[in-house]
XYZ file of C-alpha atoms in Angstrom:
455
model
C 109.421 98.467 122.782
C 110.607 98.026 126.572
C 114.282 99.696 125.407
C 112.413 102.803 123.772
C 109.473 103.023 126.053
C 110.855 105.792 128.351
C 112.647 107.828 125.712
C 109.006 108.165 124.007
C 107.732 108.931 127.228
C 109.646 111.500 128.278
C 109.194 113.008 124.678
C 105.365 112.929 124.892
C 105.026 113.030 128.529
C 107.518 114.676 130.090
C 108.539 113.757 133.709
C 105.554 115.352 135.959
C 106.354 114.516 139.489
C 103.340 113.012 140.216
C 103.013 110.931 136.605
C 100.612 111.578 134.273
C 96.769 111.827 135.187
C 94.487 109.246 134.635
C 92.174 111.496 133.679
C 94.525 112.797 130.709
C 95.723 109.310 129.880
C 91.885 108.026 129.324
C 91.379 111.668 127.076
C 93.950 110.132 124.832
C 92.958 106.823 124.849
C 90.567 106.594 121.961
C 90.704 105.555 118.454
C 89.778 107.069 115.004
C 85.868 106.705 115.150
C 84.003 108.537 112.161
C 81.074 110.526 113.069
C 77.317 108.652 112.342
C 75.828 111.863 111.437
C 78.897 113.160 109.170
C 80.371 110.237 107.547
C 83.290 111.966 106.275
C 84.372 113.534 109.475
C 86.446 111.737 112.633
C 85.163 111.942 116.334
C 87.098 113.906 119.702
C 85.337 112.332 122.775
C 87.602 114.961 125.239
C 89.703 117.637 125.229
C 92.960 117.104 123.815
C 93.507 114.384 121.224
C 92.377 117.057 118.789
C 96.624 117.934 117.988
C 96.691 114.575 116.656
C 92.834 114.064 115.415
C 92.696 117.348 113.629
C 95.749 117.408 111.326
C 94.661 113.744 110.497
C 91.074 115.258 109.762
C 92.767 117.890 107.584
C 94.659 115.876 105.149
C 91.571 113.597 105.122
C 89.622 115.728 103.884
C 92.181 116.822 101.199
C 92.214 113.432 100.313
C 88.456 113.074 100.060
C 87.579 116.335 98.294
C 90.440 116.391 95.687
C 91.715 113.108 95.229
C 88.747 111.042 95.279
C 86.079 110.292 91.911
C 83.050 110.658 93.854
C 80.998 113.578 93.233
C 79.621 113.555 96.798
C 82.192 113.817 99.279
C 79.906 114.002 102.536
C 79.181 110.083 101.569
C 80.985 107.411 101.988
C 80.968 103.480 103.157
C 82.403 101.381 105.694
C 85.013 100.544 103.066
C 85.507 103.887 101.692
C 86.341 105.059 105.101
C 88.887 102.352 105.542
C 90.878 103.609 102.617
C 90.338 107.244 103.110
C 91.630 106.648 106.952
C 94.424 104.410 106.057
C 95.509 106.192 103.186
C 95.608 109.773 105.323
C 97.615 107.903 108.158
C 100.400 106.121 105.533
C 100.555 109.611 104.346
C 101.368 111.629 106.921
C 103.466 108.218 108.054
C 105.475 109.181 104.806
C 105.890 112.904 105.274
C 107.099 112.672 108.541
C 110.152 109.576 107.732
C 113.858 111.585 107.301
C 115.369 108.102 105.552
C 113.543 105.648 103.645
C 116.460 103.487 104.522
C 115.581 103.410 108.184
C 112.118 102.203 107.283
C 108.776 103.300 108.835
C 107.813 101.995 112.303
C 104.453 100.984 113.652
C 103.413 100.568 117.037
C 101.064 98.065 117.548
C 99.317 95.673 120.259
C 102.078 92.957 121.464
C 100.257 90.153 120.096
C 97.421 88.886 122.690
C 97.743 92.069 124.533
C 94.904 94.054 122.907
C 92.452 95.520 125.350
C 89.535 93.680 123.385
C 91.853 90.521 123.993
C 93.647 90.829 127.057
C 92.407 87.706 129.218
C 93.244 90.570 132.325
C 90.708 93.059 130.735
C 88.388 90.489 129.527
C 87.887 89.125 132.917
C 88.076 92.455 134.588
C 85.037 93.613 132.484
C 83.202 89.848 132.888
C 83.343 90.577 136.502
C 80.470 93.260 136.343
C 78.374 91.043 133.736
C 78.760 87.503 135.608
C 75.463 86.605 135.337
C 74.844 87.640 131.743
C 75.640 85.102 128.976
C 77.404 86.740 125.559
C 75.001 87.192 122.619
C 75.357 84.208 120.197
C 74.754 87.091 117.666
C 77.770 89.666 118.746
C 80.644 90.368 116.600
C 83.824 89.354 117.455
C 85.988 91.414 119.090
C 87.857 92.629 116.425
C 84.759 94.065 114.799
C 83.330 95.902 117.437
C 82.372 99.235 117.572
C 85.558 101.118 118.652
C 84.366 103.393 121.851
C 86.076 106.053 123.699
C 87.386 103.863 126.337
C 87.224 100.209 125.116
C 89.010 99.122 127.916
C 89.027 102.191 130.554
C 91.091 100.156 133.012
C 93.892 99.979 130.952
C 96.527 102.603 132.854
C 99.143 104.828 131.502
C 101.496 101.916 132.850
C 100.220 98.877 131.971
C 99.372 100.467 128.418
C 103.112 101.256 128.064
C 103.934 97.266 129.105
C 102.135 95.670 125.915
C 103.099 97.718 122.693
C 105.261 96.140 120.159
C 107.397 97.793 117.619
C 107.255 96.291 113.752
C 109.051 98.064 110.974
C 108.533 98.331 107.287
C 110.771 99.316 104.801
C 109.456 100.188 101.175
C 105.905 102.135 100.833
C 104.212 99.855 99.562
C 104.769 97.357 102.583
C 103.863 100.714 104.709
C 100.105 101.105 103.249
C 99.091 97.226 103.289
C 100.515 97.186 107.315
C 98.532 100.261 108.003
C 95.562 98.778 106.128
C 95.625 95.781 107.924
C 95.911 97.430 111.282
C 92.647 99.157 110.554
C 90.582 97.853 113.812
C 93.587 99.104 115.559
C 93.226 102.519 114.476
C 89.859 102.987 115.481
C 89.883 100.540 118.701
C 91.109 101.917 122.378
C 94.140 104.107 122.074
C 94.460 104.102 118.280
C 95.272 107.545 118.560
C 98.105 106.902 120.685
C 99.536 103.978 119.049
C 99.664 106.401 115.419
C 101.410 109.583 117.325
C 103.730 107.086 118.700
C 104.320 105.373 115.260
C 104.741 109.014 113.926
C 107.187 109.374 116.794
C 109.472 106.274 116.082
C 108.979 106.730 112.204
C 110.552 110.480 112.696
C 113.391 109.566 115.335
C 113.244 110.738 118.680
C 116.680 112.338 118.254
C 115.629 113.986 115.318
C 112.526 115.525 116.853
C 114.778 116.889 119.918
C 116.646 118.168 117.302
C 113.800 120.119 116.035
C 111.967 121.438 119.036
C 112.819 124.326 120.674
C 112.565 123.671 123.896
C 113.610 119.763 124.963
C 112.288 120.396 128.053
C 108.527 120.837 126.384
C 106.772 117.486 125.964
C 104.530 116.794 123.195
C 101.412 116.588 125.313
C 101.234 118.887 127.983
C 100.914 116.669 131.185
C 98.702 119.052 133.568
C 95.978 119.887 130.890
C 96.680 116.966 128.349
C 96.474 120.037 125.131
C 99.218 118.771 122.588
C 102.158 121.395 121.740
C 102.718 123.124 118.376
C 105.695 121.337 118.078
C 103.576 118.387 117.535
C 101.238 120.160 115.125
C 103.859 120.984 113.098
C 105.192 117.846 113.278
C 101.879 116.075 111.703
C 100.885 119.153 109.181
C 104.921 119.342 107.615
C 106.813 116.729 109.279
C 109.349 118.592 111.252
C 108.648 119.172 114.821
C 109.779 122.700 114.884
C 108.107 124.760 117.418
C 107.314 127.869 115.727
C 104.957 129.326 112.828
C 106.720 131.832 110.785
C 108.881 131.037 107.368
C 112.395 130.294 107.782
C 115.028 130.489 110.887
C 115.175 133.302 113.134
C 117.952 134.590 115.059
C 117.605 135.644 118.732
C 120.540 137.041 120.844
C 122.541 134.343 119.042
C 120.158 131.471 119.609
C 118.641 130.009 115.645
C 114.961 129.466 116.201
C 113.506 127.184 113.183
C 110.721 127.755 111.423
C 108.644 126.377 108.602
C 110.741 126.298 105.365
C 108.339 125.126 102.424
C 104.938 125.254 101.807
C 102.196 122.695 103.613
C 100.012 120.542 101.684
C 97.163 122.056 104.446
C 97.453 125.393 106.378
C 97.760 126.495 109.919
C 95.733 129.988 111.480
C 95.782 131.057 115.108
C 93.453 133.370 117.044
C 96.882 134.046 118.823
C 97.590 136.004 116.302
C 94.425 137.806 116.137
C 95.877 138.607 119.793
C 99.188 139.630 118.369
C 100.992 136.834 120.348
C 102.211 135.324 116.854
C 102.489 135.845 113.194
C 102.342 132.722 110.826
C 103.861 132.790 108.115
C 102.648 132.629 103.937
C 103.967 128.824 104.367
C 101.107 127.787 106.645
C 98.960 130.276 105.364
C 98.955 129.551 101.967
C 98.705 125.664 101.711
C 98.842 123.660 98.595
C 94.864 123.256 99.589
C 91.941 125.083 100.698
C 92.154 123.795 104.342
C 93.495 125.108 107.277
C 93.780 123.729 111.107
C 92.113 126.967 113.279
C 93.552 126.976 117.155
C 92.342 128.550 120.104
C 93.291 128.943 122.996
C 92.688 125.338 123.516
C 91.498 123.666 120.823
C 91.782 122.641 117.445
C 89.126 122.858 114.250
C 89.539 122.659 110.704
C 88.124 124.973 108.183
C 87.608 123.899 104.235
C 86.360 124.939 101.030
C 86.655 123.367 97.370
C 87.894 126.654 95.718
C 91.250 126.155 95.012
C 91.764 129.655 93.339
C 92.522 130.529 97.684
C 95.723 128.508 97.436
C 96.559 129.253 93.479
C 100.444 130.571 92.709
C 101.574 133.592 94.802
C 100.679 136.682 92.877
C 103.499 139.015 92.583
C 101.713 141.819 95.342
C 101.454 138.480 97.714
C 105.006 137.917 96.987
C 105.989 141.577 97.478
C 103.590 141.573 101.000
C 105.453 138.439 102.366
C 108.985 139.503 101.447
C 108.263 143.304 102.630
C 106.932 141.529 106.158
C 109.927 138.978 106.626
C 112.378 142.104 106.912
C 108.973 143.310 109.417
C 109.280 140.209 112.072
C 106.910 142.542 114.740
C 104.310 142.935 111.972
C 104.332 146.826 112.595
C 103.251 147.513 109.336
C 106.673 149.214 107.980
C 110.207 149.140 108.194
C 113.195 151.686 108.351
C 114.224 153.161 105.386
C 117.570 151.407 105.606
C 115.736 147.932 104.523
C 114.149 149.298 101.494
C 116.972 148.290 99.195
C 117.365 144.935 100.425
C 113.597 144.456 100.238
C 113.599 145.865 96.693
C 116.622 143.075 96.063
C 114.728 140.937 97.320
C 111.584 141.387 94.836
C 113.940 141.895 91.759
C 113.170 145.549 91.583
C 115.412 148.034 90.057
C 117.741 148.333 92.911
C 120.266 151.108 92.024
C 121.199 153.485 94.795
C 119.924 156.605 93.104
C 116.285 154.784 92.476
C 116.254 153.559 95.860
C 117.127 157.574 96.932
C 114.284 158.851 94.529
C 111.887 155.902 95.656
C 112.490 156.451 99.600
C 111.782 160.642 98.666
C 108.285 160.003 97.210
C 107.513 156.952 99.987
C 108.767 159.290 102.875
C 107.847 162.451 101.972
C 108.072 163.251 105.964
C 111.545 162.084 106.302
C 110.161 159.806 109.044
C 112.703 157.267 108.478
C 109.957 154.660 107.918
C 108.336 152.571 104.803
C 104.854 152.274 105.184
C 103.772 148.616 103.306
C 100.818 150.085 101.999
C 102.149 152.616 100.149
C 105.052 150.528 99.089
C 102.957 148.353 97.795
C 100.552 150.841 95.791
C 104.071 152.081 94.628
C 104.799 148.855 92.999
C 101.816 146.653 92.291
C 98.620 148.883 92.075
C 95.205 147.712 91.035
C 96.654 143.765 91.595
C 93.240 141.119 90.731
C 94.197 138.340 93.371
C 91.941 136.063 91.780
C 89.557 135.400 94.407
C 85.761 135.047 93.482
C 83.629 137.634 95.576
C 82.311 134.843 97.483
C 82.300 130.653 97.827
C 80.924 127.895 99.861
C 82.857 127.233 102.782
C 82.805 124.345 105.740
C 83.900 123.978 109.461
C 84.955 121.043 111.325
C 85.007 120.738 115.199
C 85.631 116.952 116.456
C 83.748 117.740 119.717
C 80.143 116.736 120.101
C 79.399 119.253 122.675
C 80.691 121.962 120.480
C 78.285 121.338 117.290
C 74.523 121.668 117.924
C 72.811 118.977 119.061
C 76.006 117.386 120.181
C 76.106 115.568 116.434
C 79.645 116.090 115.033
C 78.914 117.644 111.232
C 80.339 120.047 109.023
C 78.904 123.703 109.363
C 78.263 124.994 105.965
C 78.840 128.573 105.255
C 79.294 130.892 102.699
C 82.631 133.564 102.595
C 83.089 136.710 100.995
C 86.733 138.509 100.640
C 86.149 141.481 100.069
C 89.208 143.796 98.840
C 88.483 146.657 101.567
C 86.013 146.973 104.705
C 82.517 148.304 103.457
C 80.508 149.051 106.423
C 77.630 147.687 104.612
C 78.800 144.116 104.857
C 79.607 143.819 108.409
C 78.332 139.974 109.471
C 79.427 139.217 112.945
C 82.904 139.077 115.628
C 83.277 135.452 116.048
C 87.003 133.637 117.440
C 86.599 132.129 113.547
C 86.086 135.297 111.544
C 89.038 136.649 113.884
C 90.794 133.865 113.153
C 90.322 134.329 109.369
C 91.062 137.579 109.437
C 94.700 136.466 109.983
C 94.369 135.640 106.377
C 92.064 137.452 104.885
C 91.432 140.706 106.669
C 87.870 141.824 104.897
C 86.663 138.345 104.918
C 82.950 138.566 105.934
C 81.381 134.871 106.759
C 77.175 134.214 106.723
C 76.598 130.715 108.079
C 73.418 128.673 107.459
C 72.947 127.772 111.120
C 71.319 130.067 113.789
C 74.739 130.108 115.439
C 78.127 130.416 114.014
C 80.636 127.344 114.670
C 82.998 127.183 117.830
C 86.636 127.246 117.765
C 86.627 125.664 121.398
């Protein structure tokens, strides 16, 4: 790894002046630990590992509620959480690798050099216990509960002095390496050692190629939160740094978007705040389950009702296509566009319709197409096929964000309703605002005293 080690550095880390904390290296230094009071759902000891431990939560869970034969999803055993974690990490392993030729790259322990191993850490921790003989009974080391800093005196550079590179070429070689690299995953830095083996897997070049901004490390080195770039990276495998569908243009600069739909979604109070606008890619995954960020933080929010995600109905098709020739989301465009927007939809497009449509649309000669009215125009009284209300969960990987501090799944229940009726009005949460990226009339009654935190 010694020939690599600073290119990945400089990709994750950045150069800060004074290196990176230790305080933000230890944040990052734990493994994949599942909860003990929510079986199905992985552990955030500190702030920031949640751009890597959410998206692997996500697709997780997609792989537990909808590819799985078990009726009850919130169980499973040691074993089953071995597959359901290795399987999620090969996966996303899979999505991110531009050539099968090139193989897929894992970043592992050079051999002897794992913290639970290390003759340096095992006598630096046998220095406080002297006196006190080992257990006859305790598992060996390989076995051992994974903790949040299995060996906290391993530093940012002595960590970056013992990895080793192995690559794999077909698949199938992929899932029985990840497999057997199990205790890694969940043992000190685990998390580390799969964002760099997402890294490698990718290409470095081909992520600079991607991001926006070079300049922008993966994890920001002052306050350790992970960029969208990476996000995006581990949700659709391309490390692109914005949200909405498609390339942009900006004073002759292409910014790169999203450009087919993800397996699981993407919703941002930033947008709530008008600071962004995903697009339908994110928004409408192939599954119920979307990644929620704050300000700060990621959560994931789920339901089994996979009518949310079924085919784009035409007015969904019309709204998106209407709001890609909108990029500041003001809610219309000039008159000009509506030809190319009716193009666009397969509409009858001839310059005397247009003329006639744009007459009844603008009766005001404002020069503007509202989308409501366009909308009405073309596809009234549209069913979207949404039941009135489902069952719905929320993930945060923080203990002191869930009561109790006991990581579990808040259970909920949604309604969508098709307009605001005063009569329904539940509460102004960060989530519901977040939501309401998505679902604007969505009205959410939890079964807990207090509604889950974003943060």
């Amino acid at each position: 790894m010694s020939e690599l080690n600073k290119d990945v550095v400089d990709l994750v880390w950045g150069r800060p002046s004074s290196g990176v904390s230790v305080s933000i290296f230890r944040r990052w230094a734990q493994g994949f630990v599942f909860s003990e009071s929510e079986l199905t759902a992985l552990e955030q000891f500190e702030g920031g590992p949640c751009a890597v431990i959410a998206p692997v939560q996500a697709f997780l869970l997609k792989n537990v509620l909808f590819n799985r034969e078990s009726s009850n999803w919130r169980q499973m055993s040691e074993e089953e959480q071995k597959m359901a974690l290795c399987s999620t990490l090969s996966e996303i392993l899979e999505s991110v690798c531009s050539s099968t030729s090139t193989g897929f790259c894992l970043v592992t322990w050079a051999k002897g050099q794992s913290p639970h191993t290390s003759t340096q850490t095992i006598t630096q921790a046998q220095s406080q216990t002297q006196e006190m003989p080992e257990p006859a009974s305790s598992q060996p080391p390989q076995e051992q509960q994974p903790t949040a800093l299995a060996a906290e005196e391993l530093g940012f550079e002595q960590f970056h002095s013992v990895l080793h590179k192995r690559t794999v070429v077909s698949v199938a070689d992929l899932r029985e390496e990840v497999l057997s690299l199990y205790h890694t995953w969940r043992g000190c830095c685990g998390v580390l050692l799969f964002l760099y083996s997402v890294i490698l897997t990718k290409g470095i070049e081909n992520i600079r190629n991607e991001i926006q901004d070079t300049m922008e490390p993966l994890i920001d080195p002052v306050h350790g939160h992970g960029s969208q770039s990476l996000v995006n990276l581990l949700i659709t495998g391309h490390a692109v740094s914005n949200v909405w569908d498609g390339d942009r243009e900006c004073s002759g600069m292409k910014l790169q978007g999203i450009h087919k739909q993800a397996c699981v979604g993407f919703l941002t109070l930033m947008e709530s705040l008008r600071y962004c606008k995903v697009g339908a890619f994110l928004k409408s995954p192939k599954f119920p389950i979307w990644i929620l960020g704050s300000e700060t933080h990621l959560s994931v929010f789920f339901t089994k009702e996979m009518s949310l995600v079924g085919p784009e109905s035409p007015s969904e098709q019309a709204r998106r296509v209407f709001q890609s020739f909108d990029p500041e989301d003001n809610g219309f465009i000039p008159e000009s566009l509506l030809e190319d927007v009716m193009k666009a939809l397969d509409l009858v497009s001839e310059p005397e319709y247009v003329t006639l449509v744009k007459s009844k649309l603008d009766p005001e000669n404002l020069g503007i197409i509202l989308l409501g009215p366009f909308l009405l125009e073309f596809f009234p009284d549209q069913d979207s096929g949404i039941p009135d209300s489902f069952p719905v969960y929320h993930y945060n990987g923080l203990k002191q964000s869930n009561h109790k501090e006991r990581v579990e799944y808040v259970e909920g229940t949604a309604l969508v309703l098709g307009f605001e009726d005063p009569m329904v009005r539940t509460d102004d949460t960060p989530v519901k605002r977040c939501l309401q990226t998505k679902w604007p009339y969505i009205e959410l009654l939890w079964t807990t005293d207090r509604s889950p935190s974003l943060n």
